[in-house]
Coordinates of C-alpha atoms in Angstrom, one line a residue:
X1 CA 0.0 0.0 0.0
X2 CA 2.8 2.4 0.9
X3 CA 4.4 2.0 -2.5
X4 CA 1.1 2.7 -4.4
X5 CA 0.4 5.8 -2.3
X6 CA 3.9 7.1 -2.8
X7 CA 4.1 6.5 -6.5
X8 CA 0.7 8.0 -7.3
X9 CA 0.8 10.7 -4.5
X10 CA -2.2 9.5 -2.5
X11 CA -2.8 10.3 1.1
X12 CA -2.2 6.9 2.7
X13 CA -4.6 7.3 5.6
X14 CA -7.5 7.8 3.2
X15 CA -6.6 5.1 0.8
X16 CA -8.0 1.5 0.6
X17 CA -6.9 -1.2 -1.8
X18 CA -9.0 -4.3 -2.5
X19 CA -7.8 -7.3 -4.5
X20 CA -10.2 -7.9 -7.4
X21 CA -8.4 -10.3 -9.7
X22 CA -5.3 -12.6 -9.8
X23 CA -4.1 -14.1 -13.0
X24 CA -0.8 -13.2 -14.7
X25 CA -0.7 -10.3 -12.3
X26 CA -2.6 -9.0 -9.2
X27 CA -5.2 -6.3 -9.8
X28 CA -6.4 -3.9 -7.0
X29 CA -9.2 -1.4 -6.9
X30 CA -7.9 1.7 -5.1
X31 CA -10.4 3.9 -3.3
X32 CA -9.8 7.4 -1.8
X33 CA -12.2 8.4 1.0
X34 CA -14.4 5.5 0.1
X35 CA -14.7 6.4 -3.6
X36 CA -13.0 4.2 -6.3
X37 CA -10.2 6.3 -7.9
X38 CA -8.1 3.9 -10.0
X39 CA -7.2 0.3 -10.7
X40 CA -3.6 -0.8 -10.0
X41 CA -2.1 -3.8 -11.7
X42 CA 0.9 -5.3 -9.8
X43 CA 3.1 -7.4 -12.0
X44 CA 4.7 -10.5 -10.7
X45 CA 8.5 -10.1 -11.1
X46 CA 9.8 -11.2 -14.4
X47 CA 6.5 -11.4 -16.3
X48 CA 6.7 -8.2 -18.2
X49 CA 10.5 -8.5 -18.7
X50 CA 11.9 -5.2 -19.8
X51 CA 9.7 -2.4 -18.3
X52 CA 9.6 -1.0 -21.8
X53 CA 7.1 -3.7 -22.5
X54 CA 4.6 -2.3 -19.9
X55 CA 5.4 1.3 -20.8
X56 CA 4.6 0.5 -24.5
X57 CA 1.4 -1.2 -23.6
X58 CA 0.1 1.9 -21.8
X59 CA 1.3 4.1 -24.6
X60 CA -0.9 2.2 -26.9
X61 CA -3.8 2.3 -24.5
X62 CA -3.5 6.0 -24.1
X63 CA -3.5 6.4 -27.9
X64 CA -6.6 4.3 -28.2
X65 CA -8.5 6.2 -25.5
X66 CA -7.7 9.6 -27.1
X67 CA -8.0 8.8 -30.8
X68 CA -10.8 6.2 -31.2
X69 CA -14.4 5.9 -30.0
X70 CA -13.5 2.7 -28.2
X71 CA -14.0 2.8 -24.5
X72 CA -10.9 1.8 -22.4
X73 CA -9.7 3.2 -19.0
X74 CA -7.0 5.8 -19.6
X75 CA -3.7 5.0 -17.9
X76 CA -2.6 7.1 -15.0
X77 CA 1.0 8.4 -14.8
X78 CA 2.9 8.3 -11.5
X79 CA 4.2 11.4 -9.8
X80 CA 7.4 11.2 -11.9
X81 CA 5.4 11.3 -15.1
X82 CA 6.1 7.6 -16.0
X83 CA 3.4 5.0 -16.7
X84 CA 5.4 2.3 -14.9
X85 CA 6.3 2.5 -11.2
X86 CA 8.7 0.2 -9.4
X87 CA 9.3 -0.5 -5.7
X88 CA 10.8 -3.3 -3.6
X89 CA 8.5 -6.2 -2.7
X90 CA 8.4 -8.4 0.4
X91 CA 10.6 -10.9 -1.3
X92 CA 13.5 -8.4 -1.9
X93 CA 12.8 -8.3 -5.6
X94 CA 11.6 -5.2 -7.5
X95 CA 7.9 -5.2 -8.3
X96 CA 6.4 -3.0 -10.9
X97 CA 2.9 -1.6 -11.2
X98 CA 0.7 0.5 -13.6
X99 CA -2.6 2.3 -12.9
X100 CA -5.7 3.1 -14.9
X101 CA -8.7 5.3 -14.2
X102 CA -11.5 3.5 -12.5
X103 CA -14.5 2.8 -14.7
X104 CA -17.9 1.5 -13.4
X105 CA -19.7 -1.5 -14.7
X106 CA -19.8 -5.3 -14.3
X107 CA -17.4 -7.8 -16.0
X108 CA -19.3 -9.1 -19.0
X109 CA -18.5 -12.7 -18.1
X110 CA -20.7 -12.3 -15.1
X111 CA -23.8 -11.9 -17.2
X112 CA -25.9 -14.9 -18.1
X113 CA -26.4 -14.4 -21.8
X114 CA -23.2 -13.5 -23.6
X115 CA -24.3 -14.3 -27.2
X116 CA -25.9 -11.0 -28.1
X117 CA -22.8 -9.1 -27.1
X118 CA -20.5 -10.7 -29.6
X119 CA -21.5 -8.5 -32.5
X120 CA -20.4 -5.5 -30.4
X121 CA -17.2 -7.3 -29.4
X122 CA -16.5 -8.0 -33.1
X123 CA -17.1 -4.4 -34.1
X124 CA -15.0 -2.9 -31.3
X125 CA -12.2 -5.3 -32.3
X126 CA -12.4 -4.0 -35.8
X127 CA -12.0 -0.5 -34.5
X128 CA -9.0 -1.6 -32.5
X129 CA -7.4 -3.2 -35.6
X130 CA -8.1 -0.1 -37.8
X131 CA -6.3 2.0 -35.2
X132 CA -3.4 -0.4 -35.0
X133 CA -3.0 -0.4 -38.8
X134 CA -2.8 3.3 -39.0
X135 CA -0.9 4.1 -35.8
X136 CA 2.7 5.0 -36.2
X137 CA 4.6 3.2 -33.5
X138 CA 6.6 5.6 -31.3
X139 CA 10.3 5.3 -30.8
X140 CA 11.3 2.5 -28.4
X141 CA 7.9 0.8 -28.6
X142 CA 8.4 -2.8 -27.5
X143 CA 5.8 -5.7 -27.3
X144 CA 6.3 -9.4 -27.7
X145 CA 5.0 -11.5 -30.6
X146 CA 2.4 -14.2 -30.6
X147 CA 3.7 -16.6 -33.1
X148 CA 2.4 -20.1 -33.4
X149 CA 5.4 -21.4 -31.4
X150 CA 4.5 -19.0 -28.6
X151 CA 1.0 -20.5 -28.5
X152 CA 1.6 -24.3 -28.7
X153 CA 4.6 -26.7 -28.5
X154 CA 7.6 -26.8 -26.1
X155 CA 8.2 -23.1 -26.3
X156 CA 4.6 -22.0 -25.6
X157 CA 4.7 -18.9 -23.5
X158 CA 2.0 -20.1 -21.0
X159 CA 2.8 -23.8 -21.0
X160 CA 2.6 -26.8 -23.3
X161 CA -0.9 -28.4 -23.5
X162 CA 0.7 -31.8 -23.9
X163 CA 1.6 -31.6 -20.2
X164 CA -2.1 -31.8 -19.3
X165 CA -3.0 -35.4 -18.2
X166 CA -5.3 -36.5 -21.0
X167 CA -6.1 -40.1 -21.6
X168 CA -3.9 -41.6 -24.4
X169 CA -6.8 -41.7 -27.0
X170 CA -7.8 -38.2 -26.1
X171 CA -4.2 -36.9 -26.4
X172 CA -3.9 -38.5 -29.8
X173 CA -7.1 -36.9 -31.0
X174 CA -6.1 -33.5 -29.8
X175 CA -2.7 -33.9 -31.3
X176 CA -4.2 -34.7 -34.7
X177 CA -6.4 -31.6 -34.4
X178 CA -3.4 -29.4 -33.6
X179 CA -1.5 -30.8 -36.6
X180 CA -4.5 -30.2 -38.9
X181 CA -4.9 -26.6 -37.6
X182 CA -1.2 -25.8 -38.1
X183 CA -1.4 -27.2 -41.6
X184 CA -4.5 -25.1 -42.3
X185 CA -2.6 -22.0 -41.1
X186 CA 0.5 -22.7 -43.3
X187 CA -0.6 -20.1 -45.8
X188 CA -1.3 -17.4 -43.3
X189 CA 1.2 -14.6 -43.9
X190 CA 2.4 -11.6 -41.9
X191 CA 1.2 -9.0 -44.3
X192 CA 0.0 -5.5 -43.2
X193 CA -3.6 -6.7 -43.7
X194 CA -3.2 -9.8 -41.5
X195 CA -0.6 -9.0 -38.9
X196 CA -0.2 -6.2 -36.4
X197 CA -0.7 -5.1 -32.8
X198 CA -3.6 -6.8 -31.1
X199 CA -5.2 -7.1 -27.7
X200 CA -4.9 -10.9 -27.9
X201 CA -7.2 -11.6 -24.9
X202 CA -10.4 -9.7 -25.9
X203 CA -12.9 -12.1 -24.2
X204 CA -15.8 -11.6 -21.9
X205 CA -13.7 -11.5 -18.8
X206 CA -11.8 -8.5 -20.2
X207 CA -14.8 -6.4 -21.0
X208 CA -17.0 -4.4 -18.7
X209 CA -20.7 -3.7 -19.4
X210 CA -22.5 -0.6 -18.2
X211 CA -25.9 -0.1 -19.8
X212 CA -25.4 -1.0 -23.4
X213 CA -21.7 0.1 -23.6
X214 CA -18.7 -2.2 -23.4
X215 CA -15.3 -1.1 -22.1
X216 CA -12.2 -2.9 -23.0
X217 CA -9.7 -3.6 -20.2
X218 CA -6.5 -5.6 -19.5
X219 CA -4.1 -5.1 -22.4
X220 CA -1.3 -6.8 -20.6
X221 CA -1.2 -9.7 -23.2
X222 CA -1.2 -7.3 -26.1
X223 CA 1.4 -8.0 -28.7
X224 CA 2.0 -8.5 -32.4
X225 CA 0.1 -11.3 -34.0
X226 CA -2.5 -12.2 -36.6
X227 CA -5.5 -9.9 -36.3
X228 CA -7.7 -13.0 -36.5
X229 CA -6.2 -14.2 -33.3
X230 CA -8.5 -11.7 -31.6
X231 CA -11.4 -13.7 -33.0
X232 CA -10.0 -16.9 -31.4
X233 CA -9.4 -15.0 -28.1
X234 CA -12.9 -13.7 -28.0
X235 CA -14.3 -17.3 -27.7
X236 CA -11.7 -18.4 -25.1
X237 CA -13.1 -21.2 -22.9
X238 CA -16.5 -21.1 -24.7
X239 CA -15.6 -22.9 -28.0
X240 CA -17.2 -26.2 -26.9
X241 CA -20.5 -24.7 -25.8
X242 CA -23.7 -25.0 -27.8
X243 CA -23.7 -21.2 -28.2
X244 CA -20.2 -21.0 -29.7
X245 CA -21.3 -21.0 -33.4
X246 CA -23.7 -18.2 -32.7
X247 CA -21.1 -16.3 -30.7
X248 CA -18.7 -16.7 -33.7
X249 CA -21.4 -15.6 -36.2
X250 CA -22.2 -12.5 -34.2
X251 CA -18.5 -11.6 -33.8
X252 CA -18.0 -12.0 -37.6
X253 CA -21.0 -9.9 -38.4
X254 CA -19.9 -7.1 -36.1
X255 CA -16.3 -7.2 -37.3
X256 CA -17.3 -7.4 -41.0
X257 CA -19.4 -4.3 -40.7
X258 CA -16.1 -2.4 -40.6
X259 CA -13.5 -4.8 -41.9
X260 CA -14.6 -7.3 -44.6
X261 CA -13.5 -11.0 -44.1
X262 CA -13.0 -13.5 -46.9
X263 CA -13.9 -17.2 -46.9
X264 CA -10.2 -17.9 -46.3
X265 CA -10.1 -15.5 -43.4
X266 CA -12.9 -17.5 -41.8
X267 CA -11.0 -20.7 -42.3
X268 CA -7.9 -19.2 -40.7
X269 CA -10.1 -17.9 -37.8
X270 CA -11.4 -21.4 -37.2
X271 CA -7.9 -22.9 -37.2
X272 CA -6.6 -20.2 -34.8
X273 CA -9.5 -20.9 -32.5
X274 CA -8.3 -24.5 -32.1
X275 CA -4.7 -23.2 -31.4
X276 CA -6.1 -20.8 -28.9
X277 CA -8.0 -23.5 -27.1
X278 CA -4.7 -25.5 -26.9
X279 CA -2.9 -22.4 -25.7
X280 CA -5.3 -22.1 -22.8
X281 CA -5.1 -25.8 -22.0
X282 CA -1.3 -25.2 -21.7
X283 CA -2.1 -22.1 -19.6
X284 CA -4.0 -24.3 -17.2
X285 CA -0.8 -26.5 -16.6
X286 CA 1.0 -23.5 -15.2
X287 CA -1.8 -21.7 -13.3
X288 CA -3.9 -22.3 -10.2
X289 CA -7.4 -23.7 -10.5
X290 CA -8.9 -20.6 -9.0
X291 CA -7.6 -18.4 -11.8
X292 CA -10.8 -19.3 -13.7
X293 CA -14.5 -19.7 -12.7
X294 CA -15.0 -23.3 -11.5
X295 CA -17.2 -24.3 -14.4
X296 CA -14.7 -23.1 -17.1
X297 CA -11.8 -24.8 -15.4
X298 CA -13.8 -28.1 -15.1
X299 CA -14.8 -28.0 -18.7
X300 CA -11.5 -26.9 -20.1
X301 CA -9.9 -30.4 -20.8
X302 CA -13.1 -32.3 -21.9
X303 CA -14.2 -29.3 -24.0
X304 CA -10.8 -29.2 -25.7
X305 CA -11.3 -32.9 -26.7
X306 CA -14.7 -32.1 -28.0
X307 CA -13.7 -29.2 -30.2
X308 CA -10.8 -31.2 -31.5
X309 CA -13.2 -33.9 -32.6
X310 CA -15.4 -31.4 -34.2
X311 CA -12.6 -29.7 -36.1
X312 CA -11.3 -33.0 -37.5
X313 CA -14.8 -33.8 -38.7
X314 CA -15.3 -30.3 -40.2
X315 CA -12.7 -27.6 -40.0
X316 CA -15.2 -24.9 -40.6
X317 CA -17.8 -26.0 -38.1
X318 CA -17.3 -23.0 -35.8
X319 CA -17.5 -20.3 -38.5
X320 CA -20.1 -21.9 -40.7
X321 CA -22.6 -22.7 -38.0

């Protein structure tokens, strides 16, 4: 608490910090005199690497909040004018933190019917991609890539899905689906049209709903990848559900209202969705069970087997209904 107050010049006696989420980092809601003021994200040591990564993330968020109609909490600079603040932690290592203005609303994932919101998610994703294509990166901008080898395989950033204890037949089925998806993505290039800066985790848990408006939060996984990976990310953990094809159709409708998609784009989107599902199964091998709602954690592995089977039977099942 002392570090937060000192770095953002808050009167410590009037400040209260409440933990609201733990995943890659810990996120706190900071209130002053009982009123929410900002949200502080405390990074676990080593996760962001060079602090230029975090600084670049917030530089992009600031550009989005000032140059597009997309709603996202503006970052808050510390007393030294820097986005990223560092201070010693309880384990003698330096911890870093960033802050954003507090915005009201509920996490979209807490709502019972997510399907109707996917058209709006698709459309705001298209706005984000239009901004990324036209934005000139400032000097020193630094974010990581999301290549296929960062998503699956022994060098996967969040863990290798093959370390999850599937039954032998299930593992073989999922492995065939992975190989098929990678083959289907072999023609995907890194052209200006297809590759650029993306959110890469734009799913219902990273959107807030107030009235009819969605606010995008949590850009800490943002990096350079295929724009269609944001389609795959949007359906994270829901790909196996009965509603998934309708979610996908709504997302595509919303996105296509601003950025047209070809038949080949849809096929690539479906393949990336399989890869994303495997990425998140790998993620589960390196994270605690309480990092997800209980039902999503429980359904993660069997749901992965189910969509692998569907993909092998029809690689376009998700995008063609």
